[in-house]
PDB file of C-alpha atoms in Angstrom:
ATOM      1  CA  UNK I1075      89.382 124.680  87.436  1.00 40.00           C
ATOM      2  CA  UNK I1076      85.964 123.767  88.821  1.00 54.00           C
ATOM      3  CA  UNK I1077      85.894 119.981  88.897  1.00 66.00           C
ATOM      4  CA  UNK I1078      87.941 116.800  89.555  1.00 60.00           C
ATOM      5  CA  UNK I1079      88.036 115.785  85.758  1.00 64.00           C
ATOM      6  CA  UNK I1080      89.718 119.133  84.860  1.00 68.00           C
ATOM      7  CA  UNK I1081      92.214 118.530  87.616  1.00 63.00           C
ATOM      8  CA  UNK I1082      93.221 115.123  86.595  1.00 58.00           C
ATOM      9  CA  UNK I1083      93.366 116.126  82.840  1.00 64.00           C
ATOM     10  CA  UNK I1084      95.711 118.960  83.535  1.00 62.00           C
ATOM     11  CA  UNK I1085      99.260 119.360  85.007  1.00 62.00           C
ATOM     12  CA  UNK I1086      99.270 118.412  88.775  1.00 59.00           C
ATOM     13  CA  UNK I1087     101.721 117.530  91.350  1.00 63.00           C
ATOM     14  CA  UNK I1088      99.826 114.823  93.325  1.00 77.00           C
ATOM     15  CA  UNK I1089     102.849 112.696  93.420  1.00 85.00           C
ATOM     16  CA  UNK I1090     105.727 114.147  95.395  1.00 85.00           C
ATOM     17  CA  UNK I1091     108.452 112.749  93.181  1.00 91.00           C
ATOM     18  CA  UNK I1092     108.947 110.283  90.257  1.00 92.00           C
ATOM     19  CA  UNK I1093     109.862 107.682  92.865  1.00 94.00           C
ATOM     20  CA  UNK I1094     106.593 108.118  94.649  1.00 92.00           C
ATOM     21  CA  UNK I1095     104.634 107.802  91.394  1.00 93.00           C
ATOM     22  CA  UNK I1096     106.653 104.588  90.406  1.00 96.00           C
ATOM     23  CA  UNK I1097     106.060 103.003  93.899  1.00 96.00           C
ATOM     24  CA  UNK I1098     102.354 103.944  93.735  1.00 95.00           C
ATOM     25  CA  UNK I1099     101.771 102.252  90.380  1.00 96.00           C
ATOM     26  CA  UNK I1100     103.874  99.337  91.334  1.00 97.00           C
ATOM     27  CA  UNK I1101     101.710  98.707  94.313  1.00 97.00           C
ATOM     28  CA  UNK I1102      98.574  99.062  92.280  1.00 97.00           C
ATOM     29  CA  UNK I1103      99.907  96.518  89.762  1.00 98.00           C
ATOM     30  CA  UNK I1104     100.761  94.037  92.504  1.00 98.00           C
ATOM     31  CA  UNK I1105      97.348  94.302  93.850  1.00 98.00           C
ATOM     32  CA  UNK I1106      95.639  93.821  90.481  1.00 98.00           C
ATOM     33  CA  UNK I1107      97.742  90.751  89.846  1.00 98.00           C
ATOM     34  CA  UNK I1108      96.816  89.412  93.281  1.00 98.00           C
ATOM     35  CA  UNK I1109      93.105  89.664  92.216  1.00 98.00           C
ATOM     36  CA  UNK I1110      93.855  88.072  88.861  1.00 98.00           C
ATOM     37  CA  UNK I1111      95.292  85.101  90.803  1.00 98.00           C
ATOM     38  CA  UNK I1112      92.578  84.986  93.281  1.00 96.00           C
ATOM     39  CA  UNK I1113      89.996  84.844  90.512  1.00 96.00           C
ATOM     40  CA  UNK I1114      91.847  81.988  88.904  1.00 97.00           C
ATOM     41  CA  UNK I1115      92.113  83.857  85.578  1.00 97.00           C
ATOM     42  CA  UNK I1116      94.237  82.811  82.732  1.00 93.00           C
ATOM     43  CA  UNK I1117      95.681  84.211  79.545  1.00 94.00           C
ATOM     44  CA  UNK I1118      92.254  84.239  77.898  1.00 96.00           C
ATOM     45  CA  UNK I1119      90.862  86.681  80.512  1.00 98.00           C
ATOM     46  CA  UNK I1120      89.439  90.053  79.690  1.00 98.00           C
ATOM     47  CA  UNK I1121      90.143  92.761  82.215  1.00 98.00           C
ATOM     48  CA  UNK I1122      89.027  96.359  82.443  1.00 98.00           C
ATOM     49  CA  UNK I1123      91.218  98.785  84.438  1.00 98.00           C
ATOM     50  CA  UNK I1124      88.761 101.708  84.930  1.00 98.00           C
ATOM     51  CA  UNK I1125      90.147 105.144  86.036  1.00 96.00           C
ATOM     52  CA  UNK I1126      93.490 103.587  85.357  1.00 97.00           C
ATOM     53  CA  UNK I1127      95.532 106.768  85.504  1.00 94.00           C
ATOM     54  CA  UNK I1128      99.093 106.578  84.060  1.00 95.00           C
ATOM     55  CA  UNK I1129      99.252 102.802  84.724  1.00 97.00           C
ATOM     56  CA  UNK I1130     103.031 102.728  84.505  1.00 97.00           C
ATOM     57  CA  UNK I1131     103.007  98.985  85.076  1.00 98.00           C
ATOM     58  CA  UNK I1132     100.756  98.143  82.076  1.00 98.00           C
ATOM     59  CA  UNK I1133     103.053  95.668  80.495  1.00 98.00           C
ATOM     60  CA  UNK I1134     103.174  93.501  83.705  1.00 98.00           C
ATOM     61  CA  UNK I1135      99.441  93.497  83.995  1.00 98.00           C
ATOM     62  CA  UNK I1136      98.852  92.961  80.251  1.00 98.00           C
ATOM     63  CA  UNK I1137     101.072  89.826  80.311  1.00 97.00           C
ATOM     64  CA  UNK I1138      98.764  88.241  82.866  1.00 97.00           C
ATOM     65  CA  UNK I1139      95.644  88.357  81.006  1.00 98.00           C
ATOM     66  CA  UNK I1140      94.357  87.836  77.332  1.00 98.00           C
ATOM     67  CA  UNK I1141      93.051  91.333  76.805  1.00 98.00           C
ATOM     68  CA  UNK I1142      93.396  94.561  78.871  1.00 98.00           C
ATOM     69  CA  UNK I1143      91.298  97.740  78.394  1.00 98.00           C
ATOM     70  CA  UNK I1144      92.573 100.853  79.913  1.00 98.00           C
ATOM     71  CA  UNK I1145      89.882 103.538  80.565  1.00 98.00           C
ATOM     72  CA  UNK I1146      90.360 106.903  82.054  1.00 95.00           C
ATOM     73  CA  UNK I1147      88.231 110.082  82.130  1.00 92.00           C
ATOM     74  CA  UNK I1148      91.111 112.363  81.297  1.00 91.00           C
ATOM     75  CA  UNK I1149      91.809 112.731  77.522  1.00 91.00           C
ATOM     76  CA  UNK I1150      95.374 113.856  78.086  1.00 91.00           C
ATOM     77  CA  UNK I1151      96.045 110.712  80.226  1.00 92.00           C
ATOM     78  CA  UNK I1152      94.684 108.400  77.549  1.00 95.00           C
ATOM     79  CA  UNK I1153      96.676 110.057  74.852  1.00 95.00           C
ATOM     80  CA  UNK I1154      99.880 109.378  76.929  1.00 95.00           C
ATOM     81  CA  UNK I1155      98.832 105.754  77.539  1.00 97.00           C
ATOM     82  CA  UNK I1156      98.253 105.225  73.698  1.00 97.00           C
ATOM     83  CA  UNK I1157     101.769 106.683  73.025  1.00 97.00           C
ATOM     84  CA  UNK I1158     103.491 104.669  75.766  1.00 97.00           C
ATOM     85  CA  UNK I1159     101.720 101.298  75.440  1.00 98.00           C
ATOM     86  CA  UNK I1160     100.080 101.334  71.971  1.00 96.00           C
ATOM     87  CA  UNK I1161     102.639  98.687  70.701  1.00 96.00           C
ATOM     88  CA  UNK I1162     101.372  96.076  73.105  1.00 96.00           C
ATOM     89  CA  UNK I1163      98.942  93.969  70.901  1.00 94.00           C
ATOM     90  CA  UNK I1164      96.538  92.899  73.673  1.00 97.00           C
ATOM     91  CA  UNK I1165      95.624  96.401  75.060  1.00 98.00           C
ATOM     92  CA  UNK I1166      92.638  98.702  74.049  1.00 98.00           C
ATOM     93  CA  UNK I1167      92.223 102.266  75.094  1.00 98.00           C
ATOM     94  CA  UNK I1168      88.961 104.082  75.823  1.00 97.00           C
ATOM     95  CA  UNK I1169      87.522 107.096  77.465  1.00 96.00           C
ATOM     96  CA  UNK I1170      84.275 106.311  79.421  1.00 95.00           C
ATOM     97  CA  UNK I1171      82.114 107.487  76.633  1.00 95.00           C
ATOM     98  CA  UNK I1172      83.829 105.056  74.155  1.00 96.00           C
ATOM     99  CA  UNK I1173      83.923 102.107  76.474  1.00 97.00           C
ATOM    100  CA  UNK I1174      81.072 100.197  74.669  1.00 96.00           C
ATOM    101  CA  UNK I1175      82.999  99.970  71.507  1.00 96.00           C
ATOM    102  CA  UNK I1176      86.057  98.636  73.398  1.00 97.00           C
ATOM    103  CA  UNK I1177      84.141  96.230  75.751  1.00 98.00           C
ATOM    104  CA  UNK I1178      80.905  94.724  74.902  1.00 97.00           C
ATOM    105  CA  UNK I1179      78.368  93.893  77.622  1.00 98.00           C
ATOM    106  CA  UNK I1180      78.871  90.609  79.257  1.00 98.00           C
ATOM    107  CA  UNK I1181      82.663  90.444  78.137  1.00 98.00           C
ATOM    108  CA  UNK I1182      84.659  91.184  81.170  1.00 98.00           C
ATOM    109  CA  UNK I1183      86.159  88.557  83.670  1.00 98.00           C
ATOM    110  CA  UNK I1184      87.597  91.286  85.803  1.00 98.00           C
ATOM    111  CA  UNK I1185      86.919  94.994  86.417  1.00 98.00           C
ATOM    112  CA  UNK I1186      89.268  97.026  88.799  1.00 98.00           C
ATOM    113  CA  UNK I1187      88.497 100.502  89.967  1.00 98.00           C
ATOM    114  CA  UNK I1188      90.974 102.042  92.328  1.00 96.00           C
ATOM    115  CA  UNK I1189      90.884 105.545  93.890  1.00 92.00           C
ATOM    116  CA  UNK I1190      87.829 106.788  91.999  1.00 94.00           C
ATOM    117  CA  UNK I1191      84.703 106.726  93.843  1.00 95.00           C
ATOM    118  CA  UNK I1192      85.772 109.486  96.319  1.00 91.00           C
ATOM    119  CA  UNK I1193      85.376 111.800  93.347  1.00 90.00           C
ATOM    120  CA  UNK I1194      81.815 110.749  92.376  1.00 92.00           C
ATOM    121  CA  UNK I1195      78.503 111.539  93.791  1.00 90.00           C
ATOM    122  CA  UNK I1196      76.446 108.593  95.077  1.00 95.00           C
ATOM    123  CA  UNK I1197      74.158 108.892  92.095  1.00 96.00           C
ATOM    124  CA  UNK I1198      77.037 108.713  89.647  1.00 94.00           C
ATOM    125  CA  UNK I1199      78.481 105.828  91.530  1.00 97.00           C
ATOM    126  CA  UNK I1200      75.088 103.967  91.426  1.00 98.00           C
ATOM    127  CA  UNK I1201      74.921 104.456  87.692  1.00 97.00           C
ATOM    128  CA  UNK I1202      78.561 103.346  87.165  1.00 97.00           C
ATOM    129  CA  UNK I1203      77.960 100.143  89.279  1.00 98.00           C
ATOM    130  CA  UNK I1204      74.996  99.358  87.004  1.00 98.00           C
ATOM    131  CA  UNK I1205      77.250  99.782  83.934  1.00 98.00           C
ATOM    132  CA  UNK I1206      79.960  97.542  85.388  1.00 98.00           C
ATOM    133  CA  UNK I1207      77.417  94.793  86.099  1.00 98.00           C
ATOM    134  CA  UNK I1208      76.274  94.869  82.408  1.00 98.00           C
ATOM    135  CA  UNK I1209      79.974  94.643  81.271  1.00 98.00           C
ATOM    136  CA  UNK I1210      80.832  91.584  83.564  1.00 98.00           C
ATOM    137  CA  UNK I1211      80.296  87.914  82.707  1.00 98.00           C
ATOM    138  CA  UNK I1212      78.019  86.124  84.979  1.00 97.00           C
ATOM    139  CA  UNK I1213      80.978  84.740  86.916  1.00 97.00           C
ATOM    140  CA  UNK I1214      83.014  88.053  86.643  1.00 98.00           C
ATOM    141  CA  UNK I1215      84.468  90.105  89.469  1.00 98.00           C
ATOM    142  CA  UNK I1216      84.450  93.803  90.198  1.00 98.00           C
ATOM    143  CA  UNK I1217      87.048  95.162  92.530  1.00 98.00           C
ATOM    144  CA  UNK I1218      86.408  98.537  94.078  1.00 98.00           C
ATOM    145  CA  UNK I1219      89.420  99.842  95.829  1.00 98.00           C
ATOM    146  CA  UNK I1220      90.630 102.772  97.959  1.00 96.00           C
ATOM    147  CA  UNK I1221      87.253 103.493  99.320  1.00 97.00           C
ATOM    148  CA  UNK I1222      87.619 106.250 102.028  1.00 94.00           C
ATOM    149  CA  UNK I1223      85.624 105.440 105.195  1.00 96.00           C
ATOM    150  CA  UNK I1224      83.862 108.471 106.889  1.00 94.00           C
ATOM    151  CA  UNK I1225      86.131 108.548 109.917  1.00 90.00           C
ATOM    152  CA  UNK I1226      89.389 108.595 107.975  1.00 84.00           C
ATOM    153  CA  UNK I1227      90.002 112.321 107.463  1.00 74.00           C
ATOM    154  CA  UNK I1228      93.393 113.574 106.111  1.00 80.00           C
ATOM    155  CA  UNK I1229      95.667 112.512 108.935  1.00 85.00           C
ATOM    156  CA  UNK I1230      95.775 108.816 107.935  1.00 89.00           C
ATOM    157  CA  UNK I1231      96.554 109.843 104.399  1.00 87.00           C
ATOM    158  CA  UNK I1232      99.544 111.957 105.625  1.00 87.00           C
ATOM    159  CA  UNK I1233     100.884 109.267 107.845  1.00 90.00           C
ATOM    160  CA  UNK I1234     100.576 106.669 105.088  1.00 90.00           C
ATOM    161  CA  UNK I1235     102.471 108.872 102.676  1.00 89.00           C
ATOM    162  CA  UNK I1236     105.267 109.546 105.259  1.00 93.00           C
ATOM    163  CA  UNK I1237     105.531 105.783 106.079  1.00 93.00           C
ATOM    164  CA  UNK I1238     105.772 104.795 102.507  1.00 91.00           C
ATOM    165  CA  UNK I1239     108.219 107.638 101.696  1.00 91.00           C
ATOM    166  CA  UNK I1240     110.492 106.461 104.544  1.00 93.00           C
ATOM    167  CA  UNK I1241     110.282 102.816 103.367  1.00 91.00           C
ATOM    168  CA  UNK I1242     110.906 103.590  99.797  1.00 93.00           C
ATOM    169  CA  UNK I1243     113.413 106.405  99.980  1.00 94.00           C
ATOM    170  CA  UNK I1244     111.535 109.666  99.059  1.00 93.00           C
ATOM    171  CA  UNK I1245     110.949 111.023 102.533  1.00 92.00           C
ATOM    172  CA  UNK I1246     112.405 114.569 101.812  1.00 92.00           C
ATOM    173  CA  UNK I1247     110.353 114.926  98.814  1.00 90.00           C
ATOM    174  CA  UNK I1248     107.176 113.694 100.814  1.00 87.00           C
ATOM    175  CA  UNK I1249     107.766 116.466 103.463  1.00 88.00           C
ATOM    176  CA  UNK I1250     108.253 119.087 100.759  1.00 87.00           C
ATOM    177  CA  UNK I1251     105.116 117.803  98.915  1.00 81.00           C
ATOM    178  CA  UNK I1252     102.983 118.134 102.108  1.00 80.00           C
ATOM    179  CA  UNK I1253     104.044 121.715 102.359  1.00 74.00           C
ATOM    180  CA  UNK I1254     103.191 122.431  98.673  1.00 73.00           C
ATOM    181  CA  UNK I1255      99.898 120.617  99.014  1.00 67.00           C
ATOM    182  CA  UNK I1256      98.695 123.019 101.527  1.00 61.00           C
ATOM    183  CA  UNK I1257      98.345 125.731  98.881  1.00 53.00           C
ATOM    184  CA  UNK I1258      97.775 123.358  95.821  1.00 61.00           C
ATOM    185  CA  UNK I1259      94.713 123.095  93.559  1.00 60.00           C
ATOM    186  CA  UNK I1260      94.193 119.618  94.904  1.00 61.00           C
ATOM    187  CA  UNK I1261      93.770 121.009  98.480  1.00 62.00           C
ATOM    188  CA  UNK I1262      91.544 123.797  97.200  1.00 61.00           C
ATOM    189  CA  UNK I1263      89.214 121.341  95.266  1.00 59.00           C
ATOM    190  CA  UNK I1264      89.105 119.011  98.159  1.00 61.00           C
ATOM    191  CA  UNK I1265      88.012 121.756 100.555  1.00 59.00           C
ATOM    192  CA  UNK I1266      85.451 123.094  97.990  1.00 61.00           C
ATOM    193  CA  UNK I1267      83.938 119.819  96.428  1.00 60.00           C
ATOM    194  CA  UNK I1268      84.861 117.419  99.282  1.00 69.00           C
ATOM    195  CA  UNK I1269      85.432 113.697  98.914  1.00 84.00           C
ATOM    196  CA  UNK I1270      82.715 111.031  99.078  1.00 91.00           C
ATOM    197  CA  UNK I1271      83.112 108.613 101.893  1.00 94.00           C
ATOM    198  CA  UNK I1272      81.379 105.383 102.646  1.00 97.00           C
ATOM    199  CA  UNK I1273      81.027 103.147 105.704  1.00 97.00           C
ATOM    200  CA  UNK I1274      81.457  99.403 105.056  1.00 98.00           C
ATOM    201  CA  UNK I1275      77.820  98.683 105.587  1.00 98.00           C
ATOM    202  CA  UNK I1276      76.795 101.557 103.181  1.00 97.00           C
ATOM    203  CA  UNK I1277      79.092 100.172 100.309  1.00 98.00           C
ATOM    204  CA  UNK I1278      77.741  96.590 100.872  1.00 98.00           C
ATOM    205  CA  UNK I1279      74.168  97.896 100.679  1.00 98.00           C
ATOM    206  CA  UNK I1280      74.886  99.838  97.541  1.00 98.00           C
ATOM    207  CA  UNK I1281      76.223  96.621  95.985  1.00 98.00           C
ATOM    208  CA  UNK I1282      72.951  94.844  96.825  1.00 98.00           C
ATOM    209  CA  UNK I1283      71.021  97.770  95.455  1.00 98.00           C
ATOM    210  CA  UNK I1284      72.790  97.475  92.032  1.00 98.00           C
ATOM    211  CA  UNK I1285      72.576  93.748  91.631  1.00 98.00           C
ATOM    212  CA  UNK I1286      75.828  92.522  93.272  1.00 98.00           C
ATOM    213  CA  UNK I1287      76.800  90.213  96.091  1.00 98.00           C
ATOM    214  CA  UNK I1288      79.924  91.730  97.802  1.00 98.00           C
ATOM    215  CA  UNK I1289      82.435  91.476 100.584  1.00 98.00           C
ATOM    216  CA  UNK I1290      85.149  93.632 101.933  1.00 98.00           C
ATOM    217  CA  UNK I1291      88.602  92.274 100.980  1.00 98.00           C
ATOM    218  CA  UNK I1292      91.795  92.751 102.851  1.00 97.00           C
ATOM    219  CA  UNK I1293      94.179  94.304 102.367  1.00 96.00           C
ATOM    220  CA  UNK I1294      93.328  97.414 100.434  1.00 97.00           C
ATOM    221  CA  UNK I1295      94.786  97.630  97.006  1.00 96.00           C
ATOM    222  CA  UNK I1296      97.621 100.179  96.906  1.00 94.00           C
ATOM    223  CA  UNK I1297      99.523 102.169  99.470  1.00 94.00           C
ATOM    224  CA  UNK I1298      96.745 103.230 101.815  1.00 94.00           C
ATOM    225  CA  UNK I1299      95.807 100.423 104.290  1.00 93.00           C
ATOM    226  CA  UNK I1300      93.324 102.508 106.181  1.00 94.00           C
ATOM    227  CA  UNK I1301      91.091 102.603 103.052  1.00 96.00           C
ATOM    228  CA  UNK I1302      88.817  99.742 102.004  1.00 98.00           C
ATOM    229  CA  UNK I1303      88.613  97.350  98.949  1.00 98.00           C
ATOM    230  CA  UNK I1304      85.491  95.354  98.034  1.00 98.00           C
ATOM    231  CA  UNK I1305      85.016  92.429  95.686  1.00 98.00           C
ATOM    232  CA  UNK I1306      81.671  92.084  94.126  1.00 98.00           C
ATOM    233  CA  UNK I1307      80.036  89.489  91.824  1.00 98.00           C
ATOM    234  CA  UNK I1308      76.752  89.642  89.908  1.00 98.00           C
ATOM    235  CA  UNK I1309      74.088  88.370  92.183  1.00 95.00           C
TER     236      UNK I1309
END
């Protein structure tokens, strides 16, 4: 295993238990629905959930918009999504290389991207932001969430995991998961490849560079309040 795509496309134990996974995806869906409401979107809206992962709360999100496109870089993840949610009539599924067929340029009211850009180079992120800008309507919104600031390190991630585990009832699994992570492929890849981090000012400058106006949004989407979310609009 030499890259992040291979990691996410294979078997991994990034979640310490099924309860952890369920809480994670419920929090992501809650955050997405907050942004749907903030944008004033209705049941005719087109939304792209990019790097969606397993998206366990897809029915709840799909019910709030007119059309939902689920896109992930891992073919095995997309296959599971199609199997699980293919019966919902307002959902499309696409790998990144197939996205143009599922979502024409200028069609998206909202694009949400959570916990992705730490796995991308700056050049890859710049290219992706340009692609997102082309997909958005002139008054559309792009939400980039779970951006890791340079000063964060691993300690805030660990504390966030433990706090949420205590709150939601999976603390023993979280402790065991932290021990397992120390020798896991995730830890090895994180040590070898690193994670991309961005200061708030760097992210805002990158948005300007790629044709957006943007601002930081509080709170962060998901379970890691020490990370950052940004809302951007085509400039």
